[in-house]
Short mmCIF file of C-alpha atoms and ligand atoms in Angstrom, two decimals:
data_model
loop_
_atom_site.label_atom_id
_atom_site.label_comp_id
_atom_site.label_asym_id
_atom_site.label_seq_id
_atom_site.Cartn_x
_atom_site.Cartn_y
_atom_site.Cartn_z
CA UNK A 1 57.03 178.52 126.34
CA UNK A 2 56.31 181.79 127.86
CA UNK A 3 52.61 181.68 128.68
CA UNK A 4 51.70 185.56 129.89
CA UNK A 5 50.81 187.79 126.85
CA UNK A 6 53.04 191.06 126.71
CA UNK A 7 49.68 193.32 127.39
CA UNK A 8 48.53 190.99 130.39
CA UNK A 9 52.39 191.71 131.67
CA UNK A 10 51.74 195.18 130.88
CA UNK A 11 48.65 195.82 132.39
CA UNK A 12 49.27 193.41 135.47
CA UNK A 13 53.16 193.42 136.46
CA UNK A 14 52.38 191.11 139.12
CA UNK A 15 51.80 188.31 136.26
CA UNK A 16 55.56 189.38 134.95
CA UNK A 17 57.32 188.92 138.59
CA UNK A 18 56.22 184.52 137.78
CA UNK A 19 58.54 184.29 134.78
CA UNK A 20 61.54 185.98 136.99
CA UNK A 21 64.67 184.14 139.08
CA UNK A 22 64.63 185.14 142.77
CA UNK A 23 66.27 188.32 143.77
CA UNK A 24 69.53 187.81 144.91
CA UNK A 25 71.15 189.29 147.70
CA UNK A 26 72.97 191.51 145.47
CA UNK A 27 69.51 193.00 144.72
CA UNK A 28 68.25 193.38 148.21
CA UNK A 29 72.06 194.61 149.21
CA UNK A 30 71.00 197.65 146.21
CA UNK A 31 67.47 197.86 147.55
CA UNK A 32 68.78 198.68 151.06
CA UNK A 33 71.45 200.86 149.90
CA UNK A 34 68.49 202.73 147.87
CA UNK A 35 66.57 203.49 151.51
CA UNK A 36 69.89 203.95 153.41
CA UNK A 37 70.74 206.79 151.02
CA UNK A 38 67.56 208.39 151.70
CA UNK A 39 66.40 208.28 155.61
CA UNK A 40 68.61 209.44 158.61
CA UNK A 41 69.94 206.48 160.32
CA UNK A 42 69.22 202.63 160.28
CA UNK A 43 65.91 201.16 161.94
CA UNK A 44 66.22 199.24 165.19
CA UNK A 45 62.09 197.40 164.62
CA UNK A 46 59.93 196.64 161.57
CA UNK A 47 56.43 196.97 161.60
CA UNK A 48 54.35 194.47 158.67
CA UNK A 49 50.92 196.30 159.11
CA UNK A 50 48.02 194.06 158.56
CA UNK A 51 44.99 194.44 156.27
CA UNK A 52 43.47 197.95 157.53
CA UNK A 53 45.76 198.20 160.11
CA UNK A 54 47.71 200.88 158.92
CA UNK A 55 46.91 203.89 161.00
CA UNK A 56 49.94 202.42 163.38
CA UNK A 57 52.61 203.82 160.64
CA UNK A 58 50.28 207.48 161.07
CA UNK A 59 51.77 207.22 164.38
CA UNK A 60 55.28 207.43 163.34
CA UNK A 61 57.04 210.45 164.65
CA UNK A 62 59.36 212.62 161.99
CA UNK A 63 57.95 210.06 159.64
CA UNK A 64 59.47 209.53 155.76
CA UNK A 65 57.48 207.83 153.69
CA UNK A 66 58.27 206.06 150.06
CA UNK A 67 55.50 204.65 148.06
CA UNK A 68 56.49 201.00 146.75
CA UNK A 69 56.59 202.21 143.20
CA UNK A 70 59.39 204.42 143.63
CA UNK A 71 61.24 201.53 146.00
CA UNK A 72 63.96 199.84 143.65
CA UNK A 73 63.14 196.13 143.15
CA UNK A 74 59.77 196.09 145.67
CA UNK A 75 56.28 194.91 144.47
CA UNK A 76 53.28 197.13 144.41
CA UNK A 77 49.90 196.84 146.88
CA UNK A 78 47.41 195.69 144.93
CA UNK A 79 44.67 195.10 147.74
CA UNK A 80 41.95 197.35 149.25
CA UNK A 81 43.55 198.71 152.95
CA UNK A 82 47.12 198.07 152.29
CA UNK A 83 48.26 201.36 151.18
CA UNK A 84 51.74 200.25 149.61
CA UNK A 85 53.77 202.78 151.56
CA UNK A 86 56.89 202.12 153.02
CA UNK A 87 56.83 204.49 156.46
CA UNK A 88 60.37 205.38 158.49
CA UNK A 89 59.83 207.04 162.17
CA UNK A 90 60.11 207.25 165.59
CA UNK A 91 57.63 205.20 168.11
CA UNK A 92 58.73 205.32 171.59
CA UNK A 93 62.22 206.39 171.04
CA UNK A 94 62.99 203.71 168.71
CA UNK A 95 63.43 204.34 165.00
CA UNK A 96 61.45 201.78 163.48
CA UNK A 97 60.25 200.90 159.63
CA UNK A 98 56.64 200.45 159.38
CA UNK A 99 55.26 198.41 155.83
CA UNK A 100 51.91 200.34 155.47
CA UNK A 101 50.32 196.97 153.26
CA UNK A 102 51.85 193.50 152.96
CA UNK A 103 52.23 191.75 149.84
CA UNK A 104 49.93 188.00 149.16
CA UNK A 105 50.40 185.07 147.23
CA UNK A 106 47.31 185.29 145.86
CA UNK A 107 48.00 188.42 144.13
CA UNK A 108 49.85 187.04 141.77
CA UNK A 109 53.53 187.27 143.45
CA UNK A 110 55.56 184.35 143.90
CA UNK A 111 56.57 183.39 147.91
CA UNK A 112 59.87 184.86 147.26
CA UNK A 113 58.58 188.34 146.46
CA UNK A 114 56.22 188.21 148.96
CA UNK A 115 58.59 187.64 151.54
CA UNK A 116 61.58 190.45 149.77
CA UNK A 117 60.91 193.28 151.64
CA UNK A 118 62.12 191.02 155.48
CA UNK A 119 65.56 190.51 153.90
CA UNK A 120 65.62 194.20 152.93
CA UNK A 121 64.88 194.96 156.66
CA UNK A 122 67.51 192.73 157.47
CA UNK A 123 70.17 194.49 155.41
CA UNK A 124 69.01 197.77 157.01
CA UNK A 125 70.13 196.89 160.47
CA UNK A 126 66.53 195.97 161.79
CA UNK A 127 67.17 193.32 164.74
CA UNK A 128 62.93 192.51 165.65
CA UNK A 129 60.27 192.33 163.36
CA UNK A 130 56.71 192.92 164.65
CA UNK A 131 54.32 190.90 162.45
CA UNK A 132 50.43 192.01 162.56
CA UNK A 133 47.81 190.32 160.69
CA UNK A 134 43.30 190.39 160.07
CA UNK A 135 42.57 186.58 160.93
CA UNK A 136 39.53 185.11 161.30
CA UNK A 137 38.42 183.33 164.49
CA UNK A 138 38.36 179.08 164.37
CA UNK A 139 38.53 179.17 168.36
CA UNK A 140 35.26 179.44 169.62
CA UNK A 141 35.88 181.52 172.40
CA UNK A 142 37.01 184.30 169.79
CA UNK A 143 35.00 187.02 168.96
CA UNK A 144 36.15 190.18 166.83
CA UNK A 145 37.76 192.56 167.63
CA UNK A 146 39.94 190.30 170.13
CA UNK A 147 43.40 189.75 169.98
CA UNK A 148 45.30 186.92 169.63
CA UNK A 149 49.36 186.72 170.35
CA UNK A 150 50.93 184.07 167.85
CA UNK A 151 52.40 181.47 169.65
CA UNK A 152 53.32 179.43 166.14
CA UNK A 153 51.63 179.12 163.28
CA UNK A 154 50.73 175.98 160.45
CA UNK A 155 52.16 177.01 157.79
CA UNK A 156 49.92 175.25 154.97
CA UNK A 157 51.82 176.37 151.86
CA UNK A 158 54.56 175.38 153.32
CA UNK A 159 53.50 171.98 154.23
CA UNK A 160 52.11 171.36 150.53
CA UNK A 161 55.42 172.57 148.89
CA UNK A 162 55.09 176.51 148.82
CA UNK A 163 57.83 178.19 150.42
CA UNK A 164 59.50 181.53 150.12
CA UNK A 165 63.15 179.36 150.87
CA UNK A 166 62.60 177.10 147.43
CA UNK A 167 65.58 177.31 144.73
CA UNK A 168 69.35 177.26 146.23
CA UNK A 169 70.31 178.73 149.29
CA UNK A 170 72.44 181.47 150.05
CA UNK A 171 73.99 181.34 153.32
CA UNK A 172 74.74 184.92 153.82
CA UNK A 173 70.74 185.20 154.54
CA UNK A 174 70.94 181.89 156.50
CA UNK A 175 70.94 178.01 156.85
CA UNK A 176 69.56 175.47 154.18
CA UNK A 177 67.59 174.23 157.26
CA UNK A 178 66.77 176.42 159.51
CA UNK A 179 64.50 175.46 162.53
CA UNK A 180 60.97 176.79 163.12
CA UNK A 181 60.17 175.64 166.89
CA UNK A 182 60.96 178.97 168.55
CA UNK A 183 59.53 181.02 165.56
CA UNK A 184 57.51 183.42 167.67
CA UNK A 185 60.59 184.84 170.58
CA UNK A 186 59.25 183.71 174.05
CA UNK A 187 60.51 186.80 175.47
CA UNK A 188 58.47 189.14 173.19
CA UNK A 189 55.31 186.98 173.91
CA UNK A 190 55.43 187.09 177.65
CA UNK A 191 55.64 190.88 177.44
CA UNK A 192 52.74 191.51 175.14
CA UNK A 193 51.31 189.13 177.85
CA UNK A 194 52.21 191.39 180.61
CA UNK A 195 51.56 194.41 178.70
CA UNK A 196 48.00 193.06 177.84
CA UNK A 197 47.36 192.25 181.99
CA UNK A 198 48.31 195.90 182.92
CA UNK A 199 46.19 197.47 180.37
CA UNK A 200 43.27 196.03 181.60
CA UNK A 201 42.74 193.99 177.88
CA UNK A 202 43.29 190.78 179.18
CA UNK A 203 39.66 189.98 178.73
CA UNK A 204 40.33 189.85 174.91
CA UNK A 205 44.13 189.11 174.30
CA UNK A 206 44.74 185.32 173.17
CA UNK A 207 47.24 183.69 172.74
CA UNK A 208 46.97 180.94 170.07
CA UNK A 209 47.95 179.21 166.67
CA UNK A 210 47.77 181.35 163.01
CA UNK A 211 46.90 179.10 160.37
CA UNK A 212 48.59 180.77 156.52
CA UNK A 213 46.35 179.46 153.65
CA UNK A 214 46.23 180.66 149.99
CA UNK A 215 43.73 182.49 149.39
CA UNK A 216 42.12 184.46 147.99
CA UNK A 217 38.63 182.61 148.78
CA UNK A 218 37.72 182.79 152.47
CA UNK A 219 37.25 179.15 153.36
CA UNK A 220 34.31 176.74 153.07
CA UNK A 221 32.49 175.00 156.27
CA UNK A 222 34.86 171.89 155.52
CA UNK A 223 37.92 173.60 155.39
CA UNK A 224 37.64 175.39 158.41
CA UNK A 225 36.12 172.51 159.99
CA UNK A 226 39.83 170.95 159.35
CA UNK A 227 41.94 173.46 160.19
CA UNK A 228 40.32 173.57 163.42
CA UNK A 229 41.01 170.09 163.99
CA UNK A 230 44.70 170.92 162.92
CA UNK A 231 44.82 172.98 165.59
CA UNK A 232 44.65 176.30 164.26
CA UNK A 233 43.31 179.23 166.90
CA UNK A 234 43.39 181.41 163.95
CA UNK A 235 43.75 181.45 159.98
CA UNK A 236 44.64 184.20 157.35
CA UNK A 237 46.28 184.44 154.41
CA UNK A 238 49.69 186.09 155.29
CA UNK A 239 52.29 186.21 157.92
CA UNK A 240 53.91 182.65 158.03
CA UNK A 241 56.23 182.89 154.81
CA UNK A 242 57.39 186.70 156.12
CA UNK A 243 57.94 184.31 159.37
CA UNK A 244 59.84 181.82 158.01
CA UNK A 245 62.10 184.65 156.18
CA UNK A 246 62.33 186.01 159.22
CA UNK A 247 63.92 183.06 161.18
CA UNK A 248 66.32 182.32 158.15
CA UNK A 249 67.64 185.41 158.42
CA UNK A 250 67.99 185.55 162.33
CA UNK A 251 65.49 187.85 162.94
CA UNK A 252 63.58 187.93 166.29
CA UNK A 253 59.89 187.83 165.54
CA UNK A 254 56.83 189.09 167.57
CA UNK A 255 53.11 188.11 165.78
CA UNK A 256 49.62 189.41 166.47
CA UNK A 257 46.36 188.74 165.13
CA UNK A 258 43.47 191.08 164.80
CA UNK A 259 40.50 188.79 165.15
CA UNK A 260 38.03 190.53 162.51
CA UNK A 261 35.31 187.41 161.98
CA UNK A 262 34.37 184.40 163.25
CA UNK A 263 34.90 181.40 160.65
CA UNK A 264 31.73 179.32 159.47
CA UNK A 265 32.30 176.21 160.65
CA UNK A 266 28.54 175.47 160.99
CA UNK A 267 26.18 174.81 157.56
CA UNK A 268 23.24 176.08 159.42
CA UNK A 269 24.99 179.57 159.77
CA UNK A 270 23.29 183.24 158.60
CA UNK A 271 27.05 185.03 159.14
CA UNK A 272 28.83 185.37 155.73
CA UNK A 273 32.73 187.15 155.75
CA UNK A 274 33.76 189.13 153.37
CA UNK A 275 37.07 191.67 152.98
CA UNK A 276 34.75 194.84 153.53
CA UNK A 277 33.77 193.17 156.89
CA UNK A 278 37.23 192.86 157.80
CA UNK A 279 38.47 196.36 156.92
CA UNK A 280 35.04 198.07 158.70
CA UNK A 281 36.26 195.64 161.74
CA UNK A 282 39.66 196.79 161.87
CA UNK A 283 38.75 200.60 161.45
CA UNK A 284 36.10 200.66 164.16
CA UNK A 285 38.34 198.34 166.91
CA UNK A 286 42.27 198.75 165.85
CA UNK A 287 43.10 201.03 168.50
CA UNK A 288 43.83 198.34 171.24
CA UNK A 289 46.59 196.74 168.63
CA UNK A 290 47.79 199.87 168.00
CA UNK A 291 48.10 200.45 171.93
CA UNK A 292 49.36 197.45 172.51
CA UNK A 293 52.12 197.26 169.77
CA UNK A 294 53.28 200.94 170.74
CA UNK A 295 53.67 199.61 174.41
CA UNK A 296 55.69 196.55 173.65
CA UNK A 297 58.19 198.37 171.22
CA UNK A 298 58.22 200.81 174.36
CA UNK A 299 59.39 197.92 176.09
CA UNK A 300 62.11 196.44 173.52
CA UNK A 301 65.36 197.25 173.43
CA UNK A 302 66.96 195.64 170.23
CA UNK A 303 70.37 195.61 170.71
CA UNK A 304 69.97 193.81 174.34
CA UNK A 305 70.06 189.98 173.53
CA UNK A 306 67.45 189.76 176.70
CA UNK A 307 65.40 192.23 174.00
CA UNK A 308 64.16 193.89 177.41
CA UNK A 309 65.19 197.42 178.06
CA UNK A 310 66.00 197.06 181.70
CA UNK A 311 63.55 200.27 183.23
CA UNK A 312 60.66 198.60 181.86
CA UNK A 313 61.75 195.26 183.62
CA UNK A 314 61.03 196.30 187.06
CA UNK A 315 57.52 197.52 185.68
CA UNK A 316 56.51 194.83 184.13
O1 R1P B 1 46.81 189.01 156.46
P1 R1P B 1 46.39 190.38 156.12
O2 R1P B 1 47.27 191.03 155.11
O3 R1P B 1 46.22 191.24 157.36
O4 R1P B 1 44.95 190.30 155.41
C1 R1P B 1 43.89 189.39 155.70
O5 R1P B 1 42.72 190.03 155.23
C2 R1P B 1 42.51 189.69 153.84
C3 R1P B 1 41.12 189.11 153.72
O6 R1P B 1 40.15 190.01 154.15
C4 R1P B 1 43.56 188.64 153.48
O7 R1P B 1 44.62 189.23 152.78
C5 R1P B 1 43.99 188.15 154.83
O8 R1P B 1 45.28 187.58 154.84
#
């Protein structure tokens, strides 16, 4: 029995996108062949911009910009500071893709929509995605406005049964199986490192675990009081099934939080998080991920399998 009324599926297309199959590859082959028609050459990088992080696409030389509506196949941006702009450009030399707003689970969209527009990069030509993300703080030496390299993430959906790779596999995207322990390249992580040391922000650049949960509630004292224990640095509501997407399709991966609250993991507590926080947060401090992001794609050179572009080698 279909369960979502016609006007609820009319009003809210999200709601529709549950009672669809997957997209196939045939529909992320026409999706790409959409964008290749229309920008000058293929991107090397993509760019996931986190919740009011988006000023990095702004930075986009020659930029070309399609909203999501007008992108065949791709979901809309239904949440305050992701735009739902898909932004082409130059940033140091390389001609990168930047998504200006992410899509959520708890929007409505299943994992596999969520996680379309990676495979579409794919397609494209793109060879390293850069994954950024708001997270708030379970370490207790975090504070916002810090940064935190991922180093790997828990990927809670995932664990319970909620993953963008459910339904048969097609192996043109990649392996029934594929293997998570080097999700986050070790190369890519040990420049932001070194990036991070010679821009003085050492101070303030982590390097730690991202916890994905659902969503859409931030969590209670209990839950974060858990995930903690789990061993999470770090916990949002994104980034781990784009991840996992990623890595099936053999995509090298670099993450980064934006730290934009601490979690309450104390019932005696006054501080209370809420999205507007984490937008003003981002707004007032994003300029350091910005810097830091333009420096490391400065620093990549895709189509080396050492990912290092060998000037910047010496330097670093
Ligand atoms: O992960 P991004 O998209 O940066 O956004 C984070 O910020 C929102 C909550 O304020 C949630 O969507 C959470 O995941």
């Amino acid at each position: 029995m279909n369960r979502t009324p016609r006007t609820l599926e009319r009003k809210y297309p999200c709601c529709q996108m549950h009672s669809q199959e997957p997209l196939s590859y045939e529909d992320c082959e026409a999706t790409a062949q959409w964008l290749l028609g229309h920008i000058k050459r293929q991107p090397e990088i993509a760019i996931i911009c986190g919740s009011g992080l988006g000023m990095l696409a702004e930075t986009l030389e020659g930029k070309q910009t399609f909203e999501y509506g007008e992108i065949p196949h791709f979901p809309t941006s239904t949440v305050p500071g992701h735009a739902g702009k898909l932004v082409f450009g130059d940033l140091q030399g390389k001609f990168c893709v930047c998504m200006k707003g992410r899509f959520h689970m708890y929007e409505g969209y299943p994992l596999w929509k969520v996680t379309f527009p990676i495979r579409v990069f794919k397609l494209l030509g793109v060879q390293v995605l850069i994954v950024t993300n708001a997270a708030g703080s379970l370490a207790n030496s975090y504070c916002p406005g810090d940064l935190m390299i991922i180093r790997d993430h828990i990927n809670l959906l995932g664990l319970s049964g909620q993953n963008p790779l459910l339904g048969p596999n097609d192996d043109r995207f990649g392996p029934r199986f594929p293997p998570l322990s080097d999700a986050y390249d070790k190369k890519l992580r040990k420049m932001a490192r070194d990036i991070s040391k010679r821009l003085g922000y050492s101070s303030f650049v982590h390097e730690g675990v991202y916890c994905m949960v659902g969503g859409p509630n931030f969590e209670s004292v209990a839950e974060a009081r858990f995930l903690h224990k789990l061993g999470a640095d770090a916990v949002g509501m994104s980034t781990a099934a784009e991840v996992v997407v990623a890595k099936h399709c053999g995509l090298k991966v670099f993450g980064i939080s934006f730290i934009t609250n601490r979690v309450v993991k104390e019932y005696e507590g006054e501080e209370e998080v809420s999205h507007d926080g984490v937008l003003e947060i981002g707004h007032m401090r994003a300029a350091t991920l910005q810097t830091l992001v333009t420096e490391l794609v400065g620093s990549i050179d895709p189509n080396n399998n050492n990912l290092i572009l060998e000037e910047k080698e010496a330097s670093l």
